[in-house]
Short mmCIF file of C-alpha atoms in Angstrom, two decimals:
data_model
loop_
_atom_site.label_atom_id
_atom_site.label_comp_id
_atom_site.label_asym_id
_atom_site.label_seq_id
_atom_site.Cartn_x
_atom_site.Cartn_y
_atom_site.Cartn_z
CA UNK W 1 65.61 83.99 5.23
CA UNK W 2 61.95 83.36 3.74
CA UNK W 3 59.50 81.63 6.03
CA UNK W 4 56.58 79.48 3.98
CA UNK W 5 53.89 78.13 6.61
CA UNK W 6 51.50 75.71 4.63
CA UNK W 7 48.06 74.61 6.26
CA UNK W 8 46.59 71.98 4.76
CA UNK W 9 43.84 69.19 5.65
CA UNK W 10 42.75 65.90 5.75
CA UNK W 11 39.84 63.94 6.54
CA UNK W 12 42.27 61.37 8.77
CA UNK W 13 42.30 64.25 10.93
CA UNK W 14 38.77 63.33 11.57
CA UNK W 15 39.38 60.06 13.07
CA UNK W 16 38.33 59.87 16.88
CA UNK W 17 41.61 59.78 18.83
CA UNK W 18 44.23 60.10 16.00
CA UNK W 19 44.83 63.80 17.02
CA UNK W 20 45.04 66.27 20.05
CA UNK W 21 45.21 69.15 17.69
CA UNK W 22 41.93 70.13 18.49
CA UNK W 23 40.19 68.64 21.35
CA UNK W 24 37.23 67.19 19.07
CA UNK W 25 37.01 66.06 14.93
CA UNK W 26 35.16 69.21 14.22
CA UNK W 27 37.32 71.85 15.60
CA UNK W 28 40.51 70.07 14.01
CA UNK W 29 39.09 71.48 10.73
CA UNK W 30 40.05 74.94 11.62
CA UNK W 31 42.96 74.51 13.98
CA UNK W 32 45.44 75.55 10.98
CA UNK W 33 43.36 78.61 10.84
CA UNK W 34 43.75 79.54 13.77
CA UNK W 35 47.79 78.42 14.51
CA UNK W 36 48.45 80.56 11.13
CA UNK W 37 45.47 83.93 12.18
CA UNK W 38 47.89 84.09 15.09
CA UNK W 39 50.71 83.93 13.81
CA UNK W 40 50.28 86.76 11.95
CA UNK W 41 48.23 88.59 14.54
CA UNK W 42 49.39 87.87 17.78
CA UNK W 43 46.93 87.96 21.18
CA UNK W 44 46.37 91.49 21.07
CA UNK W 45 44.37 91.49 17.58
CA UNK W 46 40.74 90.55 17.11
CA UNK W 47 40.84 87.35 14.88
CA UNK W 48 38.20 85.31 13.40
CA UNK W 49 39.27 82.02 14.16
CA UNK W 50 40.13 81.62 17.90
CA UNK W 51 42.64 79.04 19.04
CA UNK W 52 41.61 75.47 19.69
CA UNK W 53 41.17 74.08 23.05
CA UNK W 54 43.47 71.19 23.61
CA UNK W 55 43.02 68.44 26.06
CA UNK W 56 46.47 70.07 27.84
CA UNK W 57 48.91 72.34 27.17
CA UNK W 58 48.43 75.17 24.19
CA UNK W 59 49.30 75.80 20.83
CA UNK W 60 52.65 76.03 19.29
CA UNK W 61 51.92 78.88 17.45
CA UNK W 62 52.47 80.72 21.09
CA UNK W 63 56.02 79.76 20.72
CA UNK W 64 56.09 80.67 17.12
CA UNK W 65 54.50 83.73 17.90
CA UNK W 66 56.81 84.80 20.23
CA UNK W 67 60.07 83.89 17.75
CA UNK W 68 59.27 85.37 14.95
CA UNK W 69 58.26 88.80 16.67
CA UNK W 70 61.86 88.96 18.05
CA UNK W 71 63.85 87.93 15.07
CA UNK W 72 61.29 90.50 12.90
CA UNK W 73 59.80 87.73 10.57
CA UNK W 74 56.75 87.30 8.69
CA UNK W 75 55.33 84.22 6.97
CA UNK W 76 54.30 84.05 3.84
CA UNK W 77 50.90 81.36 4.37
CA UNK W 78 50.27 78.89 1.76
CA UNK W 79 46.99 77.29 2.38
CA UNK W 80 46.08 73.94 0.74
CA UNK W 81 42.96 71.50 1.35
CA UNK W 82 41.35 73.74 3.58
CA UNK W 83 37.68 73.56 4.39
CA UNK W 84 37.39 77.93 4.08
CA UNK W 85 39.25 79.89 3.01
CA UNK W 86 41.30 82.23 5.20
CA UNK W 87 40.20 85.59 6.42
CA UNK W 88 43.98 86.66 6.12
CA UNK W 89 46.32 87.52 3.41
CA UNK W 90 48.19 84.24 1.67
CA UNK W 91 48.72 82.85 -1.29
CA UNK W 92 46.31 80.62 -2.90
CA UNK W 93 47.85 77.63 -4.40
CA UNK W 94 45.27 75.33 -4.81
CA UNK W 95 41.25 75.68 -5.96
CA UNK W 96 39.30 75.76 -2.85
CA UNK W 97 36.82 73.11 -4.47
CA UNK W 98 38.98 70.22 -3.38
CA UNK W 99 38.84 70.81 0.08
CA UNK W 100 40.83 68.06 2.96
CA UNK W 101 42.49 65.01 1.07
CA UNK W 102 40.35 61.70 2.08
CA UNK W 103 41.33 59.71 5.17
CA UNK W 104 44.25 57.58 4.18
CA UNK W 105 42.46 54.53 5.12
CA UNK W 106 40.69 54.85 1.45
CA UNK W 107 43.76 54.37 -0.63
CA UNK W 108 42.56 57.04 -2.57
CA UNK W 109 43.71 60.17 -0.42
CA UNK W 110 43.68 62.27 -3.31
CA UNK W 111 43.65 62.44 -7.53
CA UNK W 112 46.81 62.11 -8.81
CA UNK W 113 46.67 64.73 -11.03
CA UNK W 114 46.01 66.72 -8.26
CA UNK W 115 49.36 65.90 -6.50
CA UNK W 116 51.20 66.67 -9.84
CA UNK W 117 49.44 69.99 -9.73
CA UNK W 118 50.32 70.82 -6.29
CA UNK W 119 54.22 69.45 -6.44
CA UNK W 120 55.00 71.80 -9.63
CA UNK W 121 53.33 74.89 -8.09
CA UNK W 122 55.39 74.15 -5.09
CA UNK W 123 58.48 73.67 -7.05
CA UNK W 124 57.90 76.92 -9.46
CA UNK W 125 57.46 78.80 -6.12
CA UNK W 126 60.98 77.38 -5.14
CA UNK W 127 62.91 78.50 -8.07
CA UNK W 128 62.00 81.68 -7.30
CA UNK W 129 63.76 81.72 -3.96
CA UNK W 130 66.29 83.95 -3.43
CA UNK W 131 67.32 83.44 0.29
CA UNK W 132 67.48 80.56 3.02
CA UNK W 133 64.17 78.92 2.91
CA UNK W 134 62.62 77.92 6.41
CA UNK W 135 59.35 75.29 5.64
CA UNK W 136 56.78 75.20 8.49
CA UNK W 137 53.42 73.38 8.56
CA UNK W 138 50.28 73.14 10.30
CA UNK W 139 48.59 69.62 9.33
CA UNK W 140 46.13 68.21 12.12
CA UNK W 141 46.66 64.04 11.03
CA UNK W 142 49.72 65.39 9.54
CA UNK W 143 52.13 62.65 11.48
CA UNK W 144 49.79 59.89 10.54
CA UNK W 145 49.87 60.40 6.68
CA UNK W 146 53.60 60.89 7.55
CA UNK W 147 53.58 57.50 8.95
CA UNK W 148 51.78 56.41 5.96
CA UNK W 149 54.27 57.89 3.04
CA UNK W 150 56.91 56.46 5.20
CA UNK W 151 55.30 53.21 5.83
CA UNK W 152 54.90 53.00 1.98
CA UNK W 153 58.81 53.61 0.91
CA UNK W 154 59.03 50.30 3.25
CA UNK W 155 60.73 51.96 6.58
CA UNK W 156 59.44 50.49 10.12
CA UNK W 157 58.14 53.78 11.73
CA UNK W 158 54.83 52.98 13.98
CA UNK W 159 57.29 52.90 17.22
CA UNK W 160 59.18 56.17 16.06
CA UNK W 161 56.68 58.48 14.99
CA UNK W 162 55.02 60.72 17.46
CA UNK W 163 51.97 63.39 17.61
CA UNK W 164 50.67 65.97 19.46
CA UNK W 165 49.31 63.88 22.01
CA UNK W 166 50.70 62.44 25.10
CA UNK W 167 50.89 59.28 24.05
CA UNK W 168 50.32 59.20 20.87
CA UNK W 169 47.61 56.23 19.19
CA UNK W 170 50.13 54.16 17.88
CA UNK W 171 47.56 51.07 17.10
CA UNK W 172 45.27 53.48 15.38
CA UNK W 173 47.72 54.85 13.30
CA UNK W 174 49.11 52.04 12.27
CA UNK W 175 45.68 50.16 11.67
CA UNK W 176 44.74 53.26 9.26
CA UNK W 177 48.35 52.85 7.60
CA UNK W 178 47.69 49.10 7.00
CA UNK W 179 43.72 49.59 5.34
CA UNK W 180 45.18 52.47 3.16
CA UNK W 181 48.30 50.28 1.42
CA UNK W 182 46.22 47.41 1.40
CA UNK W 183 43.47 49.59 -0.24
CA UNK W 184 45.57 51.34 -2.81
CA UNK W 185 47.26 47.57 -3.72
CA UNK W 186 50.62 49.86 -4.93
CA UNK W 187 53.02 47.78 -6.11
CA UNK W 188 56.50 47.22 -5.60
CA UNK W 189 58.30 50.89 -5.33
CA UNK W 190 55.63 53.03 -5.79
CA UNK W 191 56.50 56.85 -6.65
CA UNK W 192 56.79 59.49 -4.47
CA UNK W 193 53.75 61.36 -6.04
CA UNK W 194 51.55 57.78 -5.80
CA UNK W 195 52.24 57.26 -2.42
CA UNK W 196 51.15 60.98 -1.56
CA UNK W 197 47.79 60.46 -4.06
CA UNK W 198 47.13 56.92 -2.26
CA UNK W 199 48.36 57.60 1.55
CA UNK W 200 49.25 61.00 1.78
CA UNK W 201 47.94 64.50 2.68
CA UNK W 202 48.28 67.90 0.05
CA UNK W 203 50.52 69.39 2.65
CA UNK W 204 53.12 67.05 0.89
CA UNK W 205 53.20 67.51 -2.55
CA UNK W 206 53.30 71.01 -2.03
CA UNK W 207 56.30 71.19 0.56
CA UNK W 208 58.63 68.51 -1.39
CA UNK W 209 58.09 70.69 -4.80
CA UNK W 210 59.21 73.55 -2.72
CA UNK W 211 61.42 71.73 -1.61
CA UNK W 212 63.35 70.82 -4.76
CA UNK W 213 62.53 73.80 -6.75
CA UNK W 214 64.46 75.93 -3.80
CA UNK W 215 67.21 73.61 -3.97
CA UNK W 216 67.03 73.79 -7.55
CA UNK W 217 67.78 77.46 -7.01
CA UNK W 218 71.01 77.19 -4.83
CA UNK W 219 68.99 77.77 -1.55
CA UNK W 220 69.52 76.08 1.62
CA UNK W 221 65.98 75.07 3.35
CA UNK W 222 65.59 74.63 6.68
CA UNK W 223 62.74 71.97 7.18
CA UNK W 224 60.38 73.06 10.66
CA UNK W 225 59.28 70.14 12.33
CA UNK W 226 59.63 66.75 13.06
CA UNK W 227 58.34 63.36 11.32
CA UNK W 228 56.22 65.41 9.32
CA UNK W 229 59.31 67.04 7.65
CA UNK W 230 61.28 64.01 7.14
CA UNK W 231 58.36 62.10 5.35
CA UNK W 232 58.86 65.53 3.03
CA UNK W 233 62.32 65.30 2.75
CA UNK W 234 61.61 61.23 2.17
CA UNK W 235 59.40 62.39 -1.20
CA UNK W 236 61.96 64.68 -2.50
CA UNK W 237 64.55 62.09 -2.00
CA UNK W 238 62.64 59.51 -3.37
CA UNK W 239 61.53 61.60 -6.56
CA UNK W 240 65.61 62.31 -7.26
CA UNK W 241 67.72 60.44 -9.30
CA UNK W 242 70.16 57.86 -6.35
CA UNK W 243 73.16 59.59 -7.91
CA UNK W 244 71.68 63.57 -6.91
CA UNK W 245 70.53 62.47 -3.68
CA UNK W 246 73.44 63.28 -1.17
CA UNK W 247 74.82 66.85 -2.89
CA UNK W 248 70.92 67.43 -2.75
CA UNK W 249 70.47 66.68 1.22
CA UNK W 250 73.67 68.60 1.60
CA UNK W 251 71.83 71.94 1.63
CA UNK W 252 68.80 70.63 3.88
CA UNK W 253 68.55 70.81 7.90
CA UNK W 254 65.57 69.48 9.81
CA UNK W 255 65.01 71.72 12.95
CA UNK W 256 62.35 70.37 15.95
CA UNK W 257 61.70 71.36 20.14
CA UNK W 258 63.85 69.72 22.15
CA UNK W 259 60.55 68.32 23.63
CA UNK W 260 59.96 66.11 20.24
CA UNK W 261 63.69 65.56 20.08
CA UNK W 262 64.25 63.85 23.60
CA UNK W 263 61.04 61.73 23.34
CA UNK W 264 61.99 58.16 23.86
CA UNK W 265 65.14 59.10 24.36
CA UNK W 266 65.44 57.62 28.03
CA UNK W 267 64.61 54.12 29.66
CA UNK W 268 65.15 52.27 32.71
CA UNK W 269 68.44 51.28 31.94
CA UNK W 270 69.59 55.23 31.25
CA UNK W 271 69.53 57.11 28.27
CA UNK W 272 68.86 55.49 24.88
CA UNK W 273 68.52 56.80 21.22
CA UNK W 274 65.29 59.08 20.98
CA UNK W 275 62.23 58.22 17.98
CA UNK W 276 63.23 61.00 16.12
CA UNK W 277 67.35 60.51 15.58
CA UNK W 278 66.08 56.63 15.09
CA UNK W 279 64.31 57.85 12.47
CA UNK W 280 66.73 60.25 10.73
CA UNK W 281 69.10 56.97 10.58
CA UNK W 282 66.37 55.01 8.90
CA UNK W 283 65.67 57.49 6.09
CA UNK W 284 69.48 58.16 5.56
CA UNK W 285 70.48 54.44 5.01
CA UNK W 286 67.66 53.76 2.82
CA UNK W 287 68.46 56.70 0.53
CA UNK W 288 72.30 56.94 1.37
CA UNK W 289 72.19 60.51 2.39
CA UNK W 290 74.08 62.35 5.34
CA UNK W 291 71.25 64.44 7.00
CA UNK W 292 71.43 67.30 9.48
CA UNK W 293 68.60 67.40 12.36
CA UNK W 294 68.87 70.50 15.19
CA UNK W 295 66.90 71.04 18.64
CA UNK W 296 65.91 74.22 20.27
CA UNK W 297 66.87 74.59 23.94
CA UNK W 298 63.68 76.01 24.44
CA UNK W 299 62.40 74.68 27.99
CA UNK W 300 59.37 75.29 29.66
CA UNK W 301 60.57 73.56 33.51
CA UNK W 302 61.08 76.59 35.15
CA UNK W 303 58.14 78.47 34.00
CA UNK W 304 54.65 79.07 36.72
CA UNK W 305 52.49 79.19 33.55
CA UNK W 306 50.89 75.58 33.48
CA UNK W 307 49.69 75.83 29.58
CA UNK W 308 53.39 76.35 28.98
CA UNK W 309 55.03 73.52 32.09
CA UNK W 310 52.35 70.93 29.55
CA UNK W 311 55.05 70.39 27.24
CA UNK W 312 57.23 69.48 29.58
CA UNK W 313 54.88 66.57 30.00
CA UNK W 314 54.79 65.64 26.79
CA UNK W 315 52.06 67.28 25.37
CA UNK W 316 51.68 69.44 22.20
CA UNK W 317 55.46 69.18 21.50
CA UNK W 318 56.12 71.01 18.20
CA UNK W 319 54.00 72.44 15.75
CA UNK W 320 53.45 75.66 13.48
CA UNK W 321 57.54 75.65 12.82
CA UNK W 322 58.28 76.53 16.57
CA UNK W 323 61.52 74.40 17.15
CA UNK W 324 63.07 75.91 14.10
CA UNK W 325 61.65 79.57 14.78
CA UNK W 326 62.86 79.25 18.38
CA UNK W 327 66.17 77.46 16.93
CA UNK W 328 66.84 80.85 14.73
CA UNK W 329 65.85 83.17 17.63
CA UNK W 330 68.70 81.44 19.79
CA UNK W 331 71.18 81.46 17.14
CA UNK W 332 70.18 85.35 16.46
CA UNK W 333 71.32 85.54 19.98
CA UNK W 334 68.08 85.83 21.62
CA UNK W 335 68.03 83.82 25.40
CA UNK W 336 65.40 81.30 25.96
CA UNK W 337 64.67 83.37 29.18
CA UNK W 338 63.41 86.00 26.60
CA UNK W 339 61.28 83.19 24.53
CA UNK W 340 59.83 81.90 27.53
CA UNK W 341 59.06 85.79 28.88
CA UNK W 342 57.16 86.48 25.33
CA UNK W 343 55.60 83.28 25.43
CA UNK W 344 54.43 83.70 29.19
CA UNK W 345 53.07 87.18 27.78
CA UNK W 346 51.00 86.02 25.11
CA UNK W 347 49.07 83.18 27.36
CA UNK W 348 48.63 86.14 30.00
CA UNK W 349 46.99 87.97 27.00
CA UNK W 350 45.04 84.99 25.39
CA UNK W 351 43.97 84.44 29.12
CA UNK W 352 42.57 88.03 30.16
CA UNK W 353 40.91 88.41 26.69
CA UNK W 354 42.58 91.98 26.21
CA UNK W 355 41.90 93.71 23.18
CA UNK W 356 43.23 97.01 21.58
#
C-alpha cells in the first residue's frame, strides 16, 4: 500500500485551550513538522524540528514510528498551509505564500479558489494510485474545523468529537463553530468545497480530492484517524452525486487507537455506545452509506514507561495515522508486545538524547 501523511495548518490552532498538540499557540505551528521529521527519521537522527512538549503523554508519531519501521513503510509527506517549509523531502502541493487557513471563527477560513486548487491537485494525485491508499494527517485544530465542516452539513457533533486533550474544550469549540457559520451566513446546503473555504482547514480539500481521485482509480483507501477522517470522508460524500455514494464508501475503511475508539464508550450504568461509532452512524444515515471503522489493539496498561501509560488516561489518543499504522502492523502479524517494545525504545532514545 501507499502511505500519504499531509500536514497542514490553521490559525484555530492558535486559540488558547483548543489544542494539546503543542503545549502553547506558538509551538503548535511546528508540531506537524516535527510528528512528520520523525517519522521519517526516527530518535536516532539529528532533526531540525524537535518534538513538542505536551502537557502529558507524547506524540503519536512514536507509535507511528515504531509501525511503519516494522511493516518497512515510508510516507510520502504532503505539506499544505504550513508556516516553513520542511527541511525534509515531500511533495509540494500548495505555494508556500498562503501559509495556515484563518481561524474558523472568521467565516472566511480560506479563498475559495484556493480550495478548488487544492481538491483537484489532491484528486490528480489520486488517479495516479496504483495500490491501497492509507491517508494520515497531522492538523493541530484539525478536530475543531472537523467539528465545523460537520457542524455545517447539519449533524449534532459537539458531544462526539474529541481531541488530543484530556478532556477536550467542548464549549470552545463549539463557540468558534457557531461565530464561523454565523459569520460566513451559508445558506441552506452549502457545498462541500464552501464549507471547507468558510469553516474548514487546507488539510481537507486536499485529502477528500485524494480521496475521490484514488477511488476514481479502483483503489481502496484506508482513512488514518478519527473525526478528522470522517469530516473527509463527509466532503467526498457530500461532493458525489446521492446515487454514487454507497458503491463509493464501499472501498473506504476508517482505522483509529483503540484509545479514541473506546472514549465515551462506558458510564455508570455499564458500557454504552462510544463518540466515535455515534458518529459513524450519524454520517451514514445522513448520506445513506454503509461505512467500515477498525481499532488497533494497541494498549499501553502494562507498559512502566509513563509517556506511553498517558494514553491510557486519555491523553494524546491518535494522531500522525498511528491507529491505522499499528492496525496494519497487527494484521501483518506483528504482536502489540513488539509495538509497545519499539515504542518503549524510541522514548528511551528521545529521553537519553543519543545520537549516531
Amino acid at each position: 500500500f501507499s502511505l500519504f501523511l499531509i500536514l497542514a495548518g490553521t490559525r484555530t490552532a492558535e486559540i488558547e485551550g483548543i489544542s494539546a498538540a503543542g503545549a502553547t499557540p506558538e509551538s503548535r505551528r511546528f508540531t506537524a513538522l516535527a510528528d512528520a521529521e520523525f517519522l521519517l527519521k526516527g530518535p536516532l537522527k539529528n532533526r531540525k524540528w524537535q518534538l513538542p512538549d505536551l502537557p502529558a503523554g507524547i506524540s503519536p508519531a512514536i507509535i507511528s514510528y515504531a509501525a511503519s519501521k516494522l511493516i518497512g513503510i515510508t510516507p510520502l509527506i504532503l505539506p499544505v498551509g504550513l508556516s516553513q517549509s520542511p527541511p525534509f523531502p515531500h511533495l509540494r502541493v500548495d505555494a508556500p505564500p498562503y501559509g495556515p487557513s484563518k481561524c474558523i471563527s472568521t467565516g472566511k477560513a480560506m479563498n475559495i479558489s484556493r480550495v478548488y486548487s487544492l481538491w483537484k491537485e489532491g484528486f490528480n494525485l489520486g488517479l495516479k494510485i496504483n495500490k491501497p491508499l492509507v491517508i494520515a494527517e497531522c492538523v493541530p485544530g484539525g478536530t475543531t474545523t472537523a467539528q465545523a465542516v460537520l457542524t455545517g452539513f447539519g449533524l449534532q457533533v459537539s458531544e462526539l468529537v474529541s481531541g488530543s486533550s484530556i478532556k477536550p474544550p467542548i464549549d470552545i469549540k463549539q463557540s468558534l463553530v457557531e461565530e464561523g457559520l454565523s459569520a460566513a451566513n451559508l445558506g441552506t446546503c452549502p457545498s462541500s468545497k464552501q464549507l471547507i473555504s468558510a469553516i474548514g482547514d487546507p488539510f481537507q480539500p486536499l485529502a477528500a480530492g485524494l480521496l475521490l481521485g484514488a477511488r476514481y482509480a479502483g483503489q481502496s483507501v484506508l482513512l488514518a484517524g478519527g473525526s478528522q477522517m470522517i469530516a473527509v470522508l463527509s466532503l467526498a460524500l457530500g461532493d458525489l452525486k446521492p446515487s454514487l455514494r454507497a458503491s463509493f464508501a464501499e472501498g473506504v475503511a476508517i482505522a483509529t487507537t483503540s484509545w479514541l475508539f473506546e472514549e465515551g464508550g462506558s458510564s455508570s450504568d455499564g458500557f454504552c455506545e462510544s463518540n466515535i461509532s455515534r458518529l459513524i452512524k450519524l454520517v451514514e444515515k445522513h448520506f445513506k452509506v454503509k461505512l467500515f471503522g477498525f481499532a488497533s489493539g494497541l494498549r499501553f496498561d502494562k507498559t512502566n514507561c509513563q509517556p506511553l501509560r498517558d494514553y491510557e488516561k486519555g491523553y494524546v489518543k491518535e494522531g500522525v495515522g498511528a491507529g491505522a499504522l499499528s492496525f496494519l502492523a497487527e494484521l501483518q502479524g506483528i504482536s502489540c508486545d513488539d509495538l509497545i517494545i519499539e515504542c518503549e525504545n524510541c522514548v528511551s532514545l528521545l529521553k537519553n538524547k543519543i545520537l549516531p
